Amino acid sequence: MLRTSARAIASILLAATLLSPSSFAFNSPLSDQAVREAYFLGQRRDETFARFMDKYAKHLALPKTGPHIASVTFFTPFALATQLSSQHSSGYSAQQAALDHRGQTESVKIIVQIYLTESYGALIPRPTGSRSGSPTGFVQRPSEFWRDFDVQVFSEDRELAPFTSSGQPNYLCSEDGGCTLTGATIQLEFLAESFASDSATIQVNPPEGDPVSVDFDLTRLR
């Protein structure tokens, strides 16, 4: 009797643990209260908001050679809801934020920020022409250079496939209208339910220089 009761109690506790929201590393799906909290946090647009969002980013040191993988950001559904609120000014209410979120598939967005460096700059040697003896010179690096970067995302040693990915070049422009290529931003989006473990690893393999691997403790992210 005692042994059977103890076994039954253990089974109930295990089931409760598996069903408890706390068993998920970060908040998903978001409750109405969580969406409301994200709304008010995003509306602050002050140092509190900036510090909160910075918790979701890992900043990396400048490499000796190759491009600078400057930061990797892991935005959870709560962080994305907060960011969305910050992009709306007056006239956007907590009720509207709840309506906008309702029925949406929750996702995770990963952002990789890349900067050019002295060894991996905006200018590259001009491809050798068909005529012999033509000067080599330099040309602008193609604006879609970011396509040469391979970004891999792992959860529980399993590589995940994004349902959408994109990239864009970044420029620094002067008052006279001239613009210089400075880097690029790569974005990948995944289903939130894909991250079943307490951690995630993002690996960036650049075309030159050493690969970069970043680990996120998802239990520290809301």
Short mmCIF file of C-alpha atoms in Angstrom, two decimals:
data_model
loop_
_atom_site.label_atom_id
_atom_site.label_comp_id
_atom_site.label_asym_id
_atom_site.label_seq_id
_atom_site.Cartn_x
_atom_site.Cartn_y
_atom_site.Cartn_z
CA MET A 1 0.00 0.00 0.00
CA LEU A 2 2.69 2.48 1.03
CA ARG A 3 4.87 1.59 -1.93
CA THR A 4 1.94 2.00 -4.34
CA SER A 5 0.98 5.35 -2.81
CA ALA A 6 4.52 6.65 -2.98
CA ARG A 7 4.75 5.63 -6.64
CA ALA A 8 1.44 7.33 -7.42
CA ILE A 9 2.53 10.53 -5.68
CA ALA A 10 5.83 10.53 -7.57
CA SER A 11 3.95 10.15 -10.87
CA ILE A 12 1.66 13.07 -10.03
CA LEU A 13 4.58 15.30 -9.10
CA LEU A 14 6.41 14.41 -12.32
CA ALA A 15 3.34 15.19 -14.40
CA ALA A 16 2.87 18.50 -12.61
CA THR A 17 6.47 19.41 -13.30
CA LEU A 18 6.12 18.61 -16.99
CA LEU A 19 2.92 20.62 -17.30
CA SER A 20 4.07 23.60 -15.24
CA PRO A 21 4.83 26.79 -17.23
CA SER A 22 8.07 27.09 -15.27
CA SER A 23 9.38 24.03 -17.15
CA PHE A 24 9.77 26.29 -20.20
CA ALA A 25 12.99 28.27 -20.35
CA PHE A 26 11.30 31.53 -21.38
CA ASN A 27 7.70 32.77 -21.42
CA SER A 28 5.76 31.18 -24.26
CA PRO A 29 2.93 31.29 -24.96
CA LEU A 30 2.54 34.74 -23.44
CA SER A 31 -0.42 35.30 -21.14
CA ASP A 32 -2.58 38.42 -21.43
CA GLN A 33 -0.82 39.74 -18.31
CA ALA A 34 2.61 39.16 -19.86
CA VAL A 35 1.59 41.02 -23.04
CA ARG A 36 0.32 43.88 -20.88
CA GLU A 37 3.63 44.03 -18.96
CA ALA A 38 5.58 44.00 -22.23
CA TYR A 39 3.42 46.86 -23.50
CA PHE A 40 4.11 49.13 -20.51
CA LEU A 41 7.83 48.26 -20.50
CA GLY A 42 8.10 49.17 -24.18
CA GLN A 43 6.25 52.45 -23.68
CA ARG A 44 8.85 53.67 -21.18
CA ARG A 45 11.58 54.25 -23.79
CA ASP A 46 14.08 55.08 -21.05
CA GLU A 47 17.17 53.49 -19.47
CA THR A 48 15.04 50.74 -17.93
CA PHE A 49 13.85 49.70 -21.38
CA ALA A 50 17.38 49.91 -22.84
CA ARG A 51 18.88 47.83 -20.02
CA PHE A 52 16.17 45.22 -20.34
CA MET A 53 16.66 44.80 -24.09
CA ASP A 54 20.44 44.66 -23.73
CA LYS A 55 20.08 41.51 -21.60
CA TYR A 56 19.15 39.69 -24.77
CA ALA A 57 22.40 40.57 -26.58
CA LYS A 58 25.95 39.20 -26.36
CA HIS A 59 28.67 41.66 -27.39
CA LEU A 60 31.89 40.21 -28.80
CA ALA A 61 35.46 41.49 -28.90
CA LEU A 62 37.18 42.65 -32.09
CA PRO A 63 39.04 39.74 -33.75
CA LYS A 64 42.68 39.88 -34.82
CA THR A 65 41.70 39.34 -38.45
CA GLY A 66 38.52 39.02 -40.45
CA PRO A 67 35.14 40.70 -40.00
CA HIS A 68 33.89 41.70 -36.56
CA ILE A 69 30.91 39.67 -35.40
CA ALA A 70 29.99 42.50 -33.03
CA SER A 71 26.88 41.10 -31.37
CA VAL A 72 24.38 38.26 -31.37
CA THR A 73 20.88 38.93 -30.05
CA PHE A 74 18.27 36.36 -28.98
CA PHE A 75 14.82 37.98 -28.80
CA THR A 76 12.17 35.89 -27.05
CA PRO A 77 8.42 36.43 -27.65
CA PHE A 78 8.29 38.71 -24.58
CA ALA A 79 11.23 40.79 -25.81
CA LEU A 80 9.66 41.06 -29.27
CA ALA A 81 6.36 42.21 -27.73
CA THR A 82 8.26 44.82 -25.72
CA GLN A 83 10.13 46.02 -28.80
CA LEU A 84 6.89 46.21 -30.80
CA SER A 85 5.31 48.39 -28.10
CA SER A 86 8.29 50.76 -28.15
CA GLN A 87 7.78 51.33 -31.89
CA HIS A 88 4.27 52.72 -31.31
CA SER A 89 3.71 56.26 -30.05
CA SER A 90 0.57 57.85 -28.65
CA GLY A 91 -2.76 56.25 -29.48
CA TYR A 92 -1.50 52.68 -29.01
CA SER A 93 -3.07 51.07 -25.93
CA ALA A 94 -2.46 47.96 -23.84
CA GLN A 95 -5.80 46.63 -25.11
CA GLN A 96 -4.67 47.06 -28.70
CA ALA A 97 -1.37 45.33 -27.93
CA ALA A 98 -3.29 42.36 -26.53
CA LEU A 99 -5.50 42.23 -29.63
CA ASP A 100 -2.48 42.43 -31.94
CA HIS A 101 -0.79 39.55 -30.14
CA ARG A 102 -3.85 37.33 -29.88
CA GLY A 103 -3.85 34.56 -32.45
CA GLN A 104 -0.27 35.19 -33.57
CA THR A 105 2.28 32.39 -33.73
CA GLU A 106 5.02 33.24 -31.23
CA SER A 107 8.55 33.30 -32.53
CA VAL A 108 12.17 33.89 -31.59
CA LYS A 109 14.27 36.35 -33.58
CA ILE A 110 18.06 36.06 -33.74
CA ILE A 111 20.04 39.06 -34.98
CA VAL A 112 23.72 39.00 -35.95
CA GLN A 113 25.49 42.36 -36.27
CA ILE A 114 28.61 42.42 -38.48
CA TYR A 115 31.15 45.24 -38.81
CA LEU A 116 33.86 45.60 -41.42
CA THR A 117 37.45 45.88 -40.19
CA GLU A 118 40.87 46.91 -41.50
CA SER A 119 41.58 43.33 -42.60
CA TYR A 120 38.05 42.83 -43.98
CA GLY A 121 37.17 46.23 -45.33
CA ALA A 122 34.81 47.96 -47.71
CA LEU A 123 37.29 47.70 -50.60
CA ILE A 124 38.45 44.46 -52.19
CA PRO A 125 40.95 43.80 -55.01
CA ARG A 126 39.43 44.20 -58.46
CA PRO A 127 38.91 40.80 -60.11
CA THR A 128 41.53 40.07 -62.74
CA GLY A 129 40.30 41.21 -66.15
CA SER A 130 40.50 39.34 -69.37
CA ARG A 131 43.19 41.71 -70.74
CA SER A 132 46.70 41.02 -69.53
CA GLY A 133 48.54 43.87 -67.94
CA SER A 134 45.38 45.73 -66.86
CA PRO A 135 45.70 47.42 -63.46
CA THR A 136 44.20 45.51 -60.55
CA GLY A 137 43.01 48.37 -58.35
CA PHE A 138 40.17 48.05 -55.84
CA VAL A 139 36.39 47.94 -55.99
CA GLN A 140 33.60 48.21 -53.44
CA ARG A 141 32.73 45.04 -51.58
CA PRO A 142 29.34 43.74 -52.82
CA SER A 143 26.45 44.92 -50.65
CA GLU A 144 25.23 41.33 -50.24
CA PHE A 145 28.52 40.17 -48.74
CA TRP A 146 26.55 38.98 -45.69
CA ARG A 147 25.35 36.00 -47.72
CA ASP A 148 28.85 34.52 -47.29
CA PHE A 149 28.27 34.20 -43.52
CA ASP A 150 26.85 30.88 -42.35
CA VAL A 151 24.71 31.23 -39.19
CA GLN A 152 23.76 28.00 -37.40
CA VAL A 153 21.41 27.76 -34.42
CA PHE A 154 21.37 24.75 -32.09
CA SER A 155 19.04 23.58 -29.33
CA GLU A 156 19.85 20.35 -27.48
CA ASP A 157 22.62 19.68 -30.03
CA ARG A 158 19.98 19.81 -32.77
CA GLU A 159 20.34 22.34 -35.55
CA LEU A 160 17.19 24.37 -36.10
CA ALA A 161 15.91 25.67 -39.42
CA PRO A 162 14.51 29.23 -39.49
CA PHE A 163 11.14 29.80 -41.13
CA THR A 164 12.45 33.11 -42.44
CA SER A 165 15.87 34.75 -42.82
CA SER A 166 17.10 38.01 -44.28
CA GLY A 167 20.01 40.43 -44.30
CA GLN A 168 20.78 44.01 -45.16
CA PRO A 169 23.98 46.04 -45.63
CA ASN A 170 24.69 48.98 -43.32
CA TYR A 171 26.15 52.27 -44.55
CA LEU A 172 27.60 55.42 -43.02
CA CYS A 173 26.52 58.44 -45.07
CA SER A 174 27.95 61.96 -45.02
CA GLU A 175 26.19 65.28 -45.59
CA ASP A 176 27.48 65.46 -49.16
CA GLY A 177 25.55 62.31 -50.00
CA GLY A 178 28.45 59.87 -50.07
CA CYS A 179 27.93 56.54 -48.31
CA THR A 180 30.45 53.94 -47.12
CA LEU A 181 29.66 50.30 -46.44
CA THR A 182 30.27 49.61 -42.72
CA GLY A 183 28.74 46.17 -42.13
CA ALA A 184 25.54 44.19 -42.25
CA THR A 185 22.70 42.85 -40.14
CA ILE A 186 21.43 39.27 -40.46
CA GLN A 187 18.06 38.24 -39.02
CA LEU A 188 16.64 34.74 -38.58
CA GLU A 189 13.24 33.84 -37.16
CA PHE A 190 12.24 30.53 -35.55
CA LEU A 191 9.14 29.09 -33.96
CA ALA A 192 9.37 29.67 -30.20
CA GLU A 193 8.37 26.06 -29.54
CA SER A 194 11.54 24.89 -31.32
CA PHE A 195 13.64 25.80 -28.28
CA ALA A 196 12.83 22.94 -25.95
CA SER A 197 15.98 23.10 -23.80
CA ASP A 198 17.33 25.62 -21.29
CA SER A 199 20.08 26.82 -23.61
CA ALA A 200 20.74 27.75 -27.22
CA THR A 201 23.96 28.07 -29.20
CA ILE A 202 24.46 30.36 -32.18
CA GLN A 203 27.51 29.75 -34.36
CA VAL A 204 28.61 32.24 -37.01
CA ASN A 205 31.06 31.03 -39.64
CA PRO A 206 32.55 34.01 -41.54
CA PRO A 207 34.22 33.65 -44.95
CA GLU A 208 37.47 34.86 -43.34
CA GLY A 209 38.74 34.63 -39.77
CA ASP A 210 37.69 32.34 -36.94
CA PRO A 211 34.13 31.15 -36.34
CA VAL A 212 32.24 32.59 -33.38
CA SER A 213 30.06 30.56 -31.00
CA VAL A 214 27.69 32.19 -28.51
CA ASP A 215 25.70 30.41 -25.78
CA PHE A 216 22.47 31.76 -24.28
CA ASP A 217 21.11 30.61 -20.93
CA LEU A 218 17.41 30.79 -21.77
CA THR A 219 16.38 30.49 -18.13
CA ARG A 220 17.75 34.04 -17.66
CA LEU A 221 15.57 35.44 -20.43
CA ARG A 222 11.90 36.18 -20.01
#
